[in-house]
Amino acid sequence: MPDAPGRLLATYRIDAPAGEIRARAEALAVEQSVEMPLAAIADERVRGEVVARVEDVRAVEGAHEVVLALAADTTGFEASQLANMLFGNCSLQPEVSLVDVAFPPDYSRAFRGPRFGLSGIRALVHAQGRPLTCTALKPQGAPVADLARLARTFALAGLDVVKDDHGIADQAYGRFAERVPAVQRAIDEANRETGGHTVYAPTFSGGPEALRAQARIARDCGVRMALVAPMLVGLPAFVSLQAELAGPVMAHPAFAGGRIAAPLLLGKLFRLLGADATIFPNHGGRFSYSRETCLAIAQAARAPWDGIAPCLPVPAGGMTVERVPEMRADYGEDVMLLIGGGLLSAGERLAERTRAFVAAAAA
Amino acid sequence: MPDAPGRLLATYRIDAPAGEIRARAEALAVEQSVEMPLAAIADERVRGEVVARVEDVRAVEGAHEVVLALAADTTGFEASQLANMLFGNCSLQPEVSLVDVAFPPDYSRAFRGPRFGLSGIRALVHAQGRPLTCTALKPQGAPVADLARLARTFALAGLDVVKDDHGIADQAYGRFAERVPAVQRAIDEANRETGGHTVYAPTFSGGPEALRAQARIARDCGVRMALVAPMLVGLPAFVSLQAELAGPVMAHPAFAGGRIAAPLLLGKLFRLLGADATIFPNHGGRFSYSRETCLAIAQAARAPWDGIAPCLPVPAGGMTVERVPEMRADYGEDVMLLIGGGLLSAGERLAERTRAFVAAAAA
């Protein structure tokens, strides 16, 4: 087995005293590969080609960064095992965080990346040269007819994408099989009236059988986009589902917080695993991500990557129409602005505020 | 819709100043249910029956604990949506941790819990009135014949369960389809020679198609136990897979670290979702869980729970034969002791040390 498949360079932050950091790094290399005493490994090939290597140890503010070279073969070129080798056992070690991963040149070929990506979503909604606009149907528990009416209002106002709230799933008060066709019909009707191209992205959730059934229902009623939380359905299920979807998939960050850096997980990894768009909590809203972190997520989503299409960044989480100019200045035009509660709080002036959002993004 | 399905009482720890904690708790209740301004919800039923309620706010050391009552219906009685409502968005808020959940009386009926559980595993390996013993086949990358030979040594020594290392998946150097039947054959042969009942638990990993294929291969060659990391394959895929397995499933904690308390996630939730056994990093090994946390995990796994069978706790992570008496004192007899590297480091005296482990557990 040659070393040809290469190694992933994974950067970890470790909180450990300087005097212990080299030993701690070596222990992490063992933990994230063979997980056994090296002295007990007789096989030279395993020691040389399977055990992770410490490539670098450097002091950073208040901690150390350690770069491990993980043998690509150990990841099985599959999503769950990739996550396992990057952060499986050390997720249980609170002093360790995963900061970034550099993949060897051919690694991304094992994964497809976005099938549609940023440009595919633009084409779908017929929007060029401006930020895209998105909102969410809320609240869960509202009668299906109310959600459909809400979707119609949004579509008439000219939003590009209307997604389900991430809390909407297949619940007793709004079964996927009833709700999704009703909302899609409402949007289709509005599109016919306006000549517009609003797209609906319902939430897909549950186990493999449920996801397949939802994909069939969605295809049958003309749904052309999907909302999925990869960390809730599981990374490999997120990948598998894509083959059953007629259009792009938008990743939701629910359950994705933790000690994997957000630019790596929400930007780079979700993109590698096929996210055409990735939602993240923008700074200054209900979440505490810094502006720097948010820009890094957008950068990871859109940066050139051999053979992997750009993914559309979608800042969200308490945004308002007033912040549209600032968000454009931050992210440029290749972005989708998601305003949920900030539209709904307009109450009876919902249509008006939605049109203002659309106008601000088109300005 | 009556309130009959009840509410889940979820306890969160929030790091916020005392003067802000009530508002922070109310905001969390909204975040984890309807995720929109309450003033914009006209529907009285949604406000009364879908929005989460703050049930309690109390000061604890250095922070506050907040109890939210989450409407059971919002969880859709399904694993991914349960995780979403408990910790979806607030996983992105580093000041919030999930401490515990109390389920309403009928809630557990929606999930099966362990199909075999602690007593089912005892019956499978013919072991009563003593702790069970377990080890792991390592390292990944070793030739299949070497792993099979290792399994034979362990089975001849009388271990109850031989599992794959969690890093062993479906890799180029040891395909599941070749490796698992070879190891199962080696263990079957050893059992025939000794009259023993050693069981093999291979690692299942990957997407839904891969898991189904692995389950078929495993059934075909007589495998009677499985090792799965629920957080790697995804919680709903973990549930779905069980229908395809011939025997008990042991949950591995890889990728499960974070801000959900370990007793809740590795103990209570994995058990609710069907784990017959749950591996966790014992105190004093390579991981930093406290003794108190470890005992709480075992307690959550085994405590009486209406209609849900007890789950077998499996302390691991750097254990040694010398610690067997202490672990028995800690956990009692209803436990499976997992020693991996601590056996392998014996080198040429592997069989001897394994027999010492078996004897210590039987003493």
XYZ file of C-alpha atoms in Angstrom:
726
model
C 0.000 0.000 0.000
C 1.818 3.138 -1.129
C 1.422 6.437 0.658
C -0.126 7.752 -2.560
C -3.651 8.365 -1.261
C -1.988 10.932 0.930
C -2.729 12.411 4.282
C -5.238 14.869 5.671
C -3.601 17.669 7.632
C -5.868 18.256 10.608
C -5.173 21.202 12.899
C -6.252 20.848 16.524
C -6.151 23.346 19.326
C -5.070 21.739 22.585
C -5.176 23.340 25.991
C -2.133 21.790 27.642
C 0.994 23.146 29.347
C 3.980 23.758 27.068
C 5.976 21.052 28.837
C 3.361 18.423 28.024
C 2.244 19.479 24.579
C 4.542 17.223 22.540
C 3.429 14.122 24.475
C -0.196 15.255 24.288
C 0.126 15.693 20.506
C 1.649 12.233 20.110
C -1.150 10.754 22.217
C -3.733 12.487 20.030
C -2.109 11.055 16.916
C -2.529 7.566 18.376
C -6.065 8.258 19.630
C -7.196 9.434 16.191
C -5.734 6.497 14.285
C -4.887 3.125 15.853
C -5.918 3.818 19.475
C -3.443 1.384 21.021
C 0.112 1.422 22.377
C 2.518 1.809 19.437
C 4.956 -0.576 21.089
C 2.385 -3.345 20.687
C 2.140 -2.851 16.905
C 4.490 -5.290 15.215
C 3.364 -4.532 11.666
C 5.789 -2.033 10.110
C 3.282 -1.080 7.431
C 0.672 -0.098 10.029
C 3.231 1.967 11.940
C 4.367 3.700 8.775
C 1.152 4.095 6.830
C -1.806 3.972 9.222
C -0.683 5.652 12.448
C -1.216 9.431 12.360
C 1.887 11.610 12.495
C 2.498 14.829 14.380
C 3.476 17.295 11.665
C 3.674 20.488 13.686
C 3.295 21.832 17.188
C 3.100 25.595 17.688
C 2.162 27.947 20.479
C -0.873 30.138 19.866
C -2.565 32.560 22.228
C -3.384 30.687 25.423
C -2.934 27.196 23.977
C -1.163 25.177 21.297
C -2.035 24.205 17.768
C -1.066 20.732 16.684
C -1.144 19.516 13.095
C -1.718 15.802 12.611
C -1.235 14.024 9.306
C -4.029 11.444 9.168
C -3.740 8.659 6.600
C -6.498 9.243 4.040
C -7.167 5.507 3.825
C -8.279 5.408 7.460
C -11.270 7.623 6.587
C -12.628 5.020 4.172
C -13.532 7.989 1.920
C -16.948 8.040 3.618
C -18.623 10.740 5.715
C -19.135 8.989 9.065
C -15.662 7.512 9.109
C -14.144 10.833 8.031
C -15.825 12.476 11.051
C -14.646 9.588 13.211
C -10.995 9.932 12.245
C -11.076 13.740 12.480
C -12.927 14.090 15.757
C -14.435 10.806 16.980
C -12.714 9.990 20.247
C -11.195 13.414 20.849
C -14.682 14.917 20.843
C -14.725 13.367 24.340
C -11.602 15.284 25.363
C -12.727 18.821 26.214
C -9.205 20.203 25.952
C -9.125 19.399 22.218
C -10.846 21.385 19.438
C -10.700 20.796 15.693
C -9.671 23.976 13.923
C -9.204 23.124 10.261
C -8.464 20.347 7.787
C -6.474 20.449 4.570
C -7.322 17.588 2.234
C -4.839 15.942 -0.113
C -5.305 16.870 -3.790
C -7.415 13.919 -4.853
C -9.402 13.533 -1.674
C -12.387 15.622 -2.722
C -13.035 13.276 -5.651
C -14.404 10.721 -3.211
C -17.119 13.207 -2.353
C -19.160 15.043 -4.904
C -19.432 18.420 -3.241
C -22.422 20.583 -4.213
C -24.307 19.240 -7.235
C -25.813 22.658 -7.978
C -23.930 25.067 -5.761
C -24.126 28.810 -5.732
C -24.573 29.181 -9.484
C -27.121 26.379 -9.660
C -29.298 28.073 -7.073
C -28.967 31.391 -8.924
C -30.140 29.709 -12.118
C -33.046 28.054 -10.335
C -34.441 31.337 -9.009
C -33.401 33.429 -12.036
C -31.351 35.860 -9.970
C -28.071 37.271 -11.214
C -25.806 40.012 -9.908
C -27.515 40.528 -6.567
C -27.844 38.771 -3.203
C -30.599 36.189 -3.036
C -33.411 36.479 -0.527
C -34.877 33.848 1.754
C -37.342 33.531 4.595
C -38.849 30.804 6.770
C -42.407 29.567 7.269
C -43.275 29.747 10.971
C -44.489 28.847 13.502
C -44.587 25.077 13.661
C -48.015 24.006 14.815
C -49.861 26.591 12.696
C -52.555 25.044 10.490
C -51.299 23.964 7.085
C -53.633 26.432 5.382
C -52.033 29.285 7.343
C -48.520 28.189 6.350
C -49.604 27.937 2.716
C -51.132 31.412 2.871
C -47.909 32.736 4.382
C -45.909 31.095 1.607
C -48.170 32.749 -0.982
C -47.586 36.172 0.600
C -43.814 35.669 0.476
C -43.878 34.422 -3.108
C -46.068 37.288 -4.296
C -43.583 39.696 -2.730
C -40.830 38.165 -4.840
C -38.570 36.308 -2.395
C -36.224 33.830 -4.032
C -36.477 31.004 -1.490
C -39.144 30.200 1.096
C -37.939 27.505 3.471
C -39.624 25.698 6.322
C -38.662 26.716 9.800
C -36.044 24.189 10.936
C -38.445 23.162 13.740
C -41.071 22.056 11.239
C -40.747 18.321 10.669
C -43.246 15.514 10.220
C -45.438 16.294 13.212
C -49.023 15.322 13.990
C -50.220 18.896 13.460
C -48.710 19.212 9.985
C -47.729 15.976 8.295
C -45.086 16.337 5.569
C -47.343 14.509 3.115
C -50.104 17.075 3.543
C -48.174 20.227 4.312
C -45.483 20.188 1.644
C -47.784 19.719 -1.383
C -50.103 22.427 -0.019
C -47.280 24.936 0.391
C -45.760 24.047 -2.980
C -49.166 24.588 -4.650
C -49.513 27.991 -3.022
C -46.080 29.016 -4.272
C -46.714 27.632 -7.744
C -49.921 29.664 -7.971
C -48.193 32.822 -6.845
C -45.392 32.257 -9.361
C -47.954 31.890 -12.155
C -49.595 35.154 -11.136
C -46.371 37.130 -10.937
C -44.203 35.345 -13.476
C -41.764 34.881 -10.584
C -39.502 31.985 -9.665
C -39.847 31.533 -5.916
C -38.594 28.164 -4.749
C -39.810 26.237 -1.687
C -37.379 24.328 0.530
C -39.182 22.045 3.007
C -37.448 20.448 5.990
C -36.409 16.828 5.513
C -35.954 14.892 8.754
C -35.978 11.428 10.268
C -34.426 8.104 9.428
C -33.519 6.703 6.010
C -37.023 5.390 5.245
C -38.646 8.674 6.254
C -36.164 10.674 4.183
C -36.806 8.528 1.124
C -40.568 8.843 1.537
C -40.274 12.611 1.933
C -38.091 12.848 -1.179
C -40.705 10.964 -3.180
C -43.526 13.195 -1.963
C -41.451 16.275 -2.703
C -40.552 15.175 -6.220
C -44.159 14.259 -6.948
C -45.442 17.718 -6.078
C -42.678 19.667 -7.806
C -40.498 20.705 -4.865
C -37.117 21.855 -6.198
C -35.066 22.498 -3.054
C -34.547 20.904 0.350
C -33.594 21.982 3.853
C -31.650 19.414 5.874
C -29.715 19.607 9.155
C -26.751 17.283 8.478
C -25.905 16.851 12.165
C -29.467 15.811 12.990
C -30.004 13.241 10.236
C -26.333 12.235 10.333
C -23.568 13.151 7.903
C -23.744 9.957 5.788
C -27.552 10.151 5.570
C -27.176 13.760 4.402
C -24.921 12.561 1.592
C -27.172 9.649 0.608
C -30.334 11.739 0.537
C -28.960 13.990 -2.195
C -29.314 11.276 -4.819
C -33.071 11.343 -4.227
C -33.540 15.108 -4.437
C -34.577 16.937 -7.609
C -32.722 20.127 -6.698
C -30.230 21.823 -4.380
C -29.965 21.123 -0.674
C -29.537 23.820 1.952
C -27.733 22.751 5.128
C -29.107 23.935 8.470
C -26.667 24.267 11.393
C -28.945 22.788 14.071
C -27.027 20.466 16.457
C -23.753 21.548 14.812
C -22.351 23.605 17.656
C -19.385 22.337 19.573
C -15.632 22.106 19.302
C -15.320 21.810 15.545
C -14.654 25.313 14.253
C -17.745 26.679 12.474
C -15.897 27.675 9.267
C -14.632 24.094 8.991
C -17.914 22.328 9.775
C -20.584 24.640 8.321
C -18.347 25.877 5.503
C -15.794 23.333 4.344
C -17.152 19.967 5.533
C -20.862 20.522 4.758
C -19.737 21.756 1.311
C -17.539 18.731 0.718
C -20.501 16.527 1.656
C -22.783 18.232 -0.843
C -24.418 21.316 0.686
C -25.416 23.698 -2.115
C -26.125 26.401 0.468
C -25.190 26.639 4.144
C -27.098 28.574 6.794
C -25.155 30.064 9.689
C -25.947 32.438 12.556
C -24.732 35.885 11.524
C -23.010 38.151 14.014
C -25.105 40.693 15.873
C -28.262 38.555 15.947
C -29.408 35.964 18.466
C -26.109 34.090 18.332
C -22.647 35.073 19.426
C -20.471 34.170 16.436
C -18.017 36.956 15.726
C -17.978 38.846 12.430
C -14.591 37.261 11.757
C -16.032 33.748 12.217
C -18.978 34.537 9.942
C -16.747 35.894 7.183
C -14.568 32.804 7.534
C -17.620 30.553 7.099
C -18.579 32.410 3.902
C -14.991 32.189 2.715
C -14.835 28.437 3.353
C -18.134 27.989 1.508
C -17.120 29.955 -1.597
C -13.331 29.672 -1.886
C -11.884 27.978 -4.981
C -11.518 24.219 -4.405
C -10.443 21.886 -7.159
C -13.482 20.126 -8.542
C -15.812 21.272 -5.752
C -18.422 23.893 -6.679
C -18.899 26.973 -4.478
C -21.597 26.721 -1.816
C -23.965 29.642 -1.195
C -23.474 31.208 2.257
C -26.728 32.074 4.057
C -26.271 34.360 7.086
C -29.308 34.285 9.378
C -30.425 34.162 13.019
C -32.155 37.408 13.954
C -31.443 39.496 10.856
C -33.555 42.502 9.809
C -34.306 44.386 6.606
C -32.358 47.346 8.009
C -29.180 45.268 8.010
C -29.329 44.333 4.330
C -26.889 47.059 3.159
C -24.391 46.126 5.886
C -24.691 42.417 5.070
C -24.098 43.148 1.374
C -21.020 45.125 2.324
C -19.816 42.189 4.463
C -20.520 39.323 2.099
C -20.756 40.826 -1.376
C -23.377 39.709 -3.877
C -22.778 35.943 -3.721
C -24.863 35.415 -0.646
C -28.435 34.563 0.315
C -29.898 36.791 3.020
C -32.290 34.953 5.320
C -34.753 36.980 7.396
C -37.399 35.009 9.281
C -38.830 36.518 12.462
C -37.703 39.946 11.271
C -40.347 39.777 8.534
C -43.043 38.019 10.553
C -42.882 40.634 13.296
C -44.369 43.106 10.790
C -47.773 41.516 11.414
C -50.333 43.043 9.077
C -47.595 44.840 7.171
C -45.862 41.569 6.310
C -46.243 41.924 2.518
C -44.916 45.451 2.634
C -41.873 44.555 4.715
C -41.152 41.553 2.518
C -41.234 43.764 -0.575
C -38.851 46.154 1.185
C -36.496 43.216 1.800
C -36.655 42.194 -1.853
C -36.060 45.788 -2.962
C -33.093 46.205 -0.604
C -31.462 43.074 -2.005
C -32.086 44.222 -5.599
C -30.907 47.807 -5.050
C -55.291 19.208 20.216
C -55.322 18.519 23.973
C -52.210 18.876 26.075
C -52.454 15.122 26.675
C -49.230 14.069 24.898
C -47.513 16.032 27.631
C -44.294 17.936 27.849
C -40.635 17.042 28.130
C -38.913 18.783 31.016
C -35.499 19.763 29.716
C -32.951 21.204 32.119
C -30.368 23.576 30.648
C -27.406 25.230 32.272
C -27.024 28.824 31.132
C -24.075 31.065 31.831
C -25.746 34.452 32.136
C -25.863 37.174 34.792
C -28.640 36.858 37.365
C -30.263 40.051 36.140
C -30.633 38.638 32.630
C -31.424 35.006 33.332
C -35.214 35.235 33.209
C -35.138 36.953 29.801
C -32.479 34.506 28.606
C -34.651 31.571 29.705
C -37.699 32.970 27.910
C -35.613 33.489 24.776
C -34.403 29.888 24.959
C -37.996 28.660 25.248
C -38.804 30.499 22.012
C -35.586 29.383 20.292
C -36.286 25.720 21.070
C -39.882 25.743 19.877
C -41.330 28.328 17.462
C -38.208 30.456 16.867
C -40.117 33.674 16.149
C -41.395 36.704 18.089
C -44.339 35.577 20.241
C -46.124 38.853 19.530
C -46.341 37.814 15.883
C -48.166 34.560 16.668
C -51.894 35.138 16.367
C -52.903 31.508 16.860
C -53.875 30.978 20.511
C -53.445 27.211 20.199
C -49.832 27.584 19.061
C -49.086 29.981 21.905
C -50.650 27.637 24.449
C -49.675 24.223 23.162
C -46.580 24.535 20.960
C -44.434 27.283 22.465
C -42.090 25.951 25.157
C -42.651 27.215 28.706
C -40.134 28.220 31.338
C -40.944 25.969 34.289
C -38.127 26.876 36.626
C -35.089 29.107 36.943
C -32.628 28.446 39.741
C -29.137 29.558 40.642
C -26.484 26.844 40.669
C -22.775 27.172 41.252
C -21.438 29.734 38.802
C -24.475 29.716 36.511
C -28.202 29.076 36.369
C -30.280 26.035 35.608
C -33.419 26.591 33.586
C -36.139 23.991 33.108
C -38.134 24.267 29.895
C -41.340 22.338 29.268
C -41.184 21.358 25.588
C -44.387 20.178 23.941
C -43.939 16.480 23.162
C -45.734 16.903 19.829
C -42.989 19.209 18.546
C -40.528 16.313 18.690
C -42.562 14.304 16.189
C -41.711 11.248 18.353
C -38.656 10.713 16.132
C -34.945 10.770 16.974
C -33.644 13.602 14.763
C -36.488 15.928 15.639
C -36.186 15.057 19.332
C -32.527 16.102 19.191
C -33.536 19.222 17.268
C -36.070 20.373 19.831
C -33.799 19.537 22.765
C -30.565 21.028 21.467
C -30.788 22.019 17.785
C -30.341 25.771 17.666
C -28.992 26.214 21.178
C -26.108 23.912 20.333
C -24.873 27.057 18.536
C -25.065 29.113 21.749
C -21.945 28.258 23.768
C -23.437 29.637 26.991
C -26.121 26.908 26.947
C -25.639 23.231 27.934
C -28.245 20.494 28.116
C -28.137 18.827 31.518
C -31.051 16.397 31.674
C -34.475 15.551 30.270
C -37.498 14.037 32.014
C -39.921 12.463 29.577
C -43.693 12.375 30.090
C -45.071 8.961 31.097
C -46.069 7.725 27.668
C -43.234 9.230 25.711
C -40.934 6.226 25.790
C -43.566 4.144 23.980
C -42.723 5.994 20.789
C -39.227 4.544 21.011
C -38.511 0.923 21.658
C -35.535 1.245 23.949
C -33.133 -1.719 24.058
C -34.519 -4.818 22.336
C -32.176 -7.096 24.270
C -30.683 -4.926 26.965
C -28.489 -5.962 29.828
C -30.243 -9.292 30.430
C -30.375 -10.112 26.721
C -26.628 -9.683 26.416
C -26.072 -11.818 29.511
C -28.196 -14.566 27.984
C -26.327 -14.315 24.683
C -22.915 -14.879 26.259
C -24.168 -17.243 28.994
C -22.823 -15.082 31.816
C -24.733 -14.637 35.061
C -23.801 -13.040 38.361
C -20.534 -11.449 37.278
C -19.326 -8.521 35.188
C -19.019 -9.243 31.476
C -15.705 -8.873 29.685
C -14.947 -7.207 26.387
C -11.976 -6.219 24.260
C -11.313 -4.628 20.881
C -9.586 -5.876 17.748
C -6.778 -3.470 16.813
C -5.069 -1.898 15.007
C -6.982 -0.858 11.944
C -4.836 -1.549 8.897
C -3.607 -4.915 10.181
C -4.145 -7.755 7.700
C -7.504 -9.490 8.065
C -5.761 -12.756 8.936
C -3.991 -11.047 11.842
C -7.240 -9.629 13.189
C -8.888 -13.042 12.888
C -5.974 -14.652 14.737
C -6.272 -12.032 17.467
C -10.005 -12.714 17.755
C -9.264 -16.411 18.115
C -6.816 -15.729 20.959
C -9.390 -13.608 22.775
C -12.159 -16.174 22.295
C -9.975 -19.052 23.448
C -9.211 -17.059 26.603
C -12.921 -16.831 27.304
C -13.835 -13.160 26.794
C -17.556 -12.532 26.457
C -17.459 -9.943 23.682
C -14.799 -9.138 21.090
C -15.605 -5.912 19.300
C -13.924 -4.125 16.437
C -11.882 -1.084 17.283
C -14.152 1.901 16.639
C -11.653 3.076 13.998
C -12.158 -0.076 11.965
C -14.722 0.615 9.265
C -15.065 -0.395 5.632
C -11.566 0.563 4.515
C -9.534 -0.526 1.518
C -7.163 -2.525 3.747
C -9.946 -4.548 5.386
C -13.294 -4.522 3.643
C -16.259 -5.326 5.894
C -17.370 -8.043 3.482
C -14.064 -9.885 3.826
C -13.028 -9.006 7.360
C -16.220 -9.649 9.319
C -16.894 -13.188 8.059
C -13.219 -14.092 8.635
C -13.274 -12.853 12.227
C -16.658 -14.472 12.924
C -15.319 -17.782 11.579
C -12.287 -17.566 13.856
C -14.491 -16.940 16.876
C -16.926 -19.699 15.920
C -14.036 -22.150 15.676
C -12.668 -21.118 19.050
C -16.128 -21.433 20.616
C -16.451 -24.928 19.207
C -13.084 -25.867 20.695
C -13.788 -24.449 24.145
C -17.550 -24.804 24.381
C -17.565 -21.053 25.019
C -19.942 -18.349 23.905
C -17.784 -15.444 22.799
C -19.683 -12.970 20.665
C -18.213 -10.718 17.975
C -19.415 -7.126 17.539
C -18.131 -5.573 14.302
C -18.294 -1.837 13.597
C -21.162 -0.725 11.388
C -20.597 2.610 9.649
C -21.603 4.678 6.658
C -24.849 5.731 5.022
C -28.163 3.861 4.973
C -27.243 1.665 1.977
C -23.894 0.733 3.484
C -25.481 -0.070 6.845
C -28.081 -2.280 5.211
C -25.431 -4.115 3.207
C -23.296 -4.611 6.313
C -26.299 -5.935 8.250
C -26.950 -8.472 5.503
C -23.345 -9.645 5.440
C -23.312 -9.880 9.235
C -26.531 -11.904 9.391
C -25.313 -14.206 6.664
C -22.142 -15.125 8.532
C -23.724 -15.471 11.973
C -22.722 -12.207 13.634
C -24.881 -11.691 16.730
C -23.893 -8.243 17.984
C -23.081 -4.845 16.503
C -20.989 -1.815 17.403
C -22.355 1.530 16.181
C -21.476 5.142 16.989
C -24.904 6.834 16.982
C -23.488 10.338 16.579
C -21.451 9.286 13.534
C -24.156 7.472 11.591
C -26.847 9.818 12.928
C -29.406 9.168 15.656
C -32.295 8.224 13.342
C -30.085 5.899 11.287
C -28.983 4.253 14.543
C -32.648 3.559 15.336
C -33.486 2.302 11.837
C -30.500 -0.031 11.674
C -31.685 -2.032 14.671
C -34.517 -3.602 12.699
C -31.898 -5.215 10.468
C -29.675 -6.608 13.207
C -29.924 -10.154 14.526
C -28.716 -9.245 18.015
C -27.918 -6.465 20.485
C -26.285 -3.194 19.528
C -23.513 -1.560 21.536
C -23.293 2.236 21.259
C -19.861 3.831 20.889
C -19.405 7.406 22.152
C -17.288 8.652 19.219
C -18.290 12.191 18.137
C -20.624 12.412 21.168
C -18.642 14.916 23.205
C -19.976 18.400 23.656
C -22.463 20.333 25.711
C -25.039 17.576 26.223
C -24.270 16.011 29.601
C -22.729 12.552 29.145
C -25.180 10.759 31.500
C -28.052 12.156 29.442
C -26.619 11.440 25.990
C -24.625 8.210 26.484
C -26.931 6.900 29.184
C -30.524 8.030 28.844
C -30.858 9.069 25.199
C -28.817 6.276 23.581
C -30.824 3.833 25.745
C -34.143 5.361 24.711
C -33.036 5.049 21.086
C -32.235 1.366 21.482
C -28.665 0.902 22.725
C -28.413 -2.492 24.465
C -24.981 -1.512 25.795
C -23.241 1.865 25.983
C -19.494 2.419 26.014
C -18.126 5.422 27.901
C -14.654 6.648 28.896
C -14.099 5.631 32.498
C -12.405 7.963 34.947
C -8.688 7.638 35.446
C -7.938 6.508 31.895
C -7.187 8.529 28.758
C -10.247 10.737 29.231
C -11.140 13.267 31.882
C -14.690 12.308 32.888
C -15.023 12.386 36.657
C -15.956 9.312 38.687
C -19.221 11.041 39.505
C -20.022 11.504 35.807
C -19.181 7.877 35.053
C -21.383 6.553 37.849
C -24.171 8.832 36.621
C -23.836 7.371 33.106
C -24.152 3.836 34.498
C -27.111 4.926 36.623
C -28.877 6.470 33.614
C -28.239 3.306 31.600
C -29.600 0.900 34.232
C -32.173 2.836 36.280
C -35.788 1.581 36.239
C -37.723 3.211 33.382
C -41.248 2.206 32.573
C -41.241 -0.119 29.592
C -37.581 0.513 28.729
C -35.134 -2.316 29.410
C -31.865 -1.605 31.247
C -28.838 -0.921 29.061
C -25.471 -2.473 29.896
C -22.853 0.134 30.917
C -19.395 -0.432 29.403
C -16.625 1.650 31.047
C -13.514 1.816 28.866
C -10.775 4.109 27.574
C -7.436 3.103 28.970
C -8.519 0.480 31.520
C -6.224 -2.294 32.815
C -6.635 -5.727 34.369
C -5.345 -4.288 37.642
C -8.356 -2.008 37.854
C -10.958 -4.780 37.590
C -11.602 -5.056 41.372
C -11.992 -1.287 41.680
C -14.342 -1.144 38.687
C -16.457 -3.938 40.155
C -16.635 -1.992 43.407
C -17.699 1.097 41.462
C -20.249 -0.425 39.116
C -21.324 -3.695 40.701
C -21.864 -6.835 38.648
C -24.192 -5.422 35.981
C -21.430 -3.988 33.866
C -19.221 -4.990 30.959
C -15.538 -4.202 31.469
C -13.769 -3.220 28.252
C -9.985 -3.447 28.111
C -8.382 -2.912 24.713
C -4.837 -1.564 24.584
C -4.306 -2.783 28.168
C -4.437 -6.357 26.869
C -2.621 -5.780 23.585
C 0.336 -4.184 25.359
C 1.094 -7.635 26.814
C 2.613 -8.597 23.467
C 3.593 -12.259 23.501
C 1.843 -12.728 26.841
C -1.492 -11.623 25.383
C -3.315 -14.911 26.009
C -2.090 -15.006 29.581
C -3.152 -11.440 30.351
C -6.533 -12.025 28.712
C -7.082 -15.089 30.871
C -6.155 -12.999 33.926
C -8.800 -10.450 32.869
C -11.426 -13.184 32.510
C -10.469 -14.644 35.874
C -10.608 -11.259 37.609
C -14.108 -10.681 36.289
C -15.220 -14.163 37.359
C -13.612 -14.010 40.818
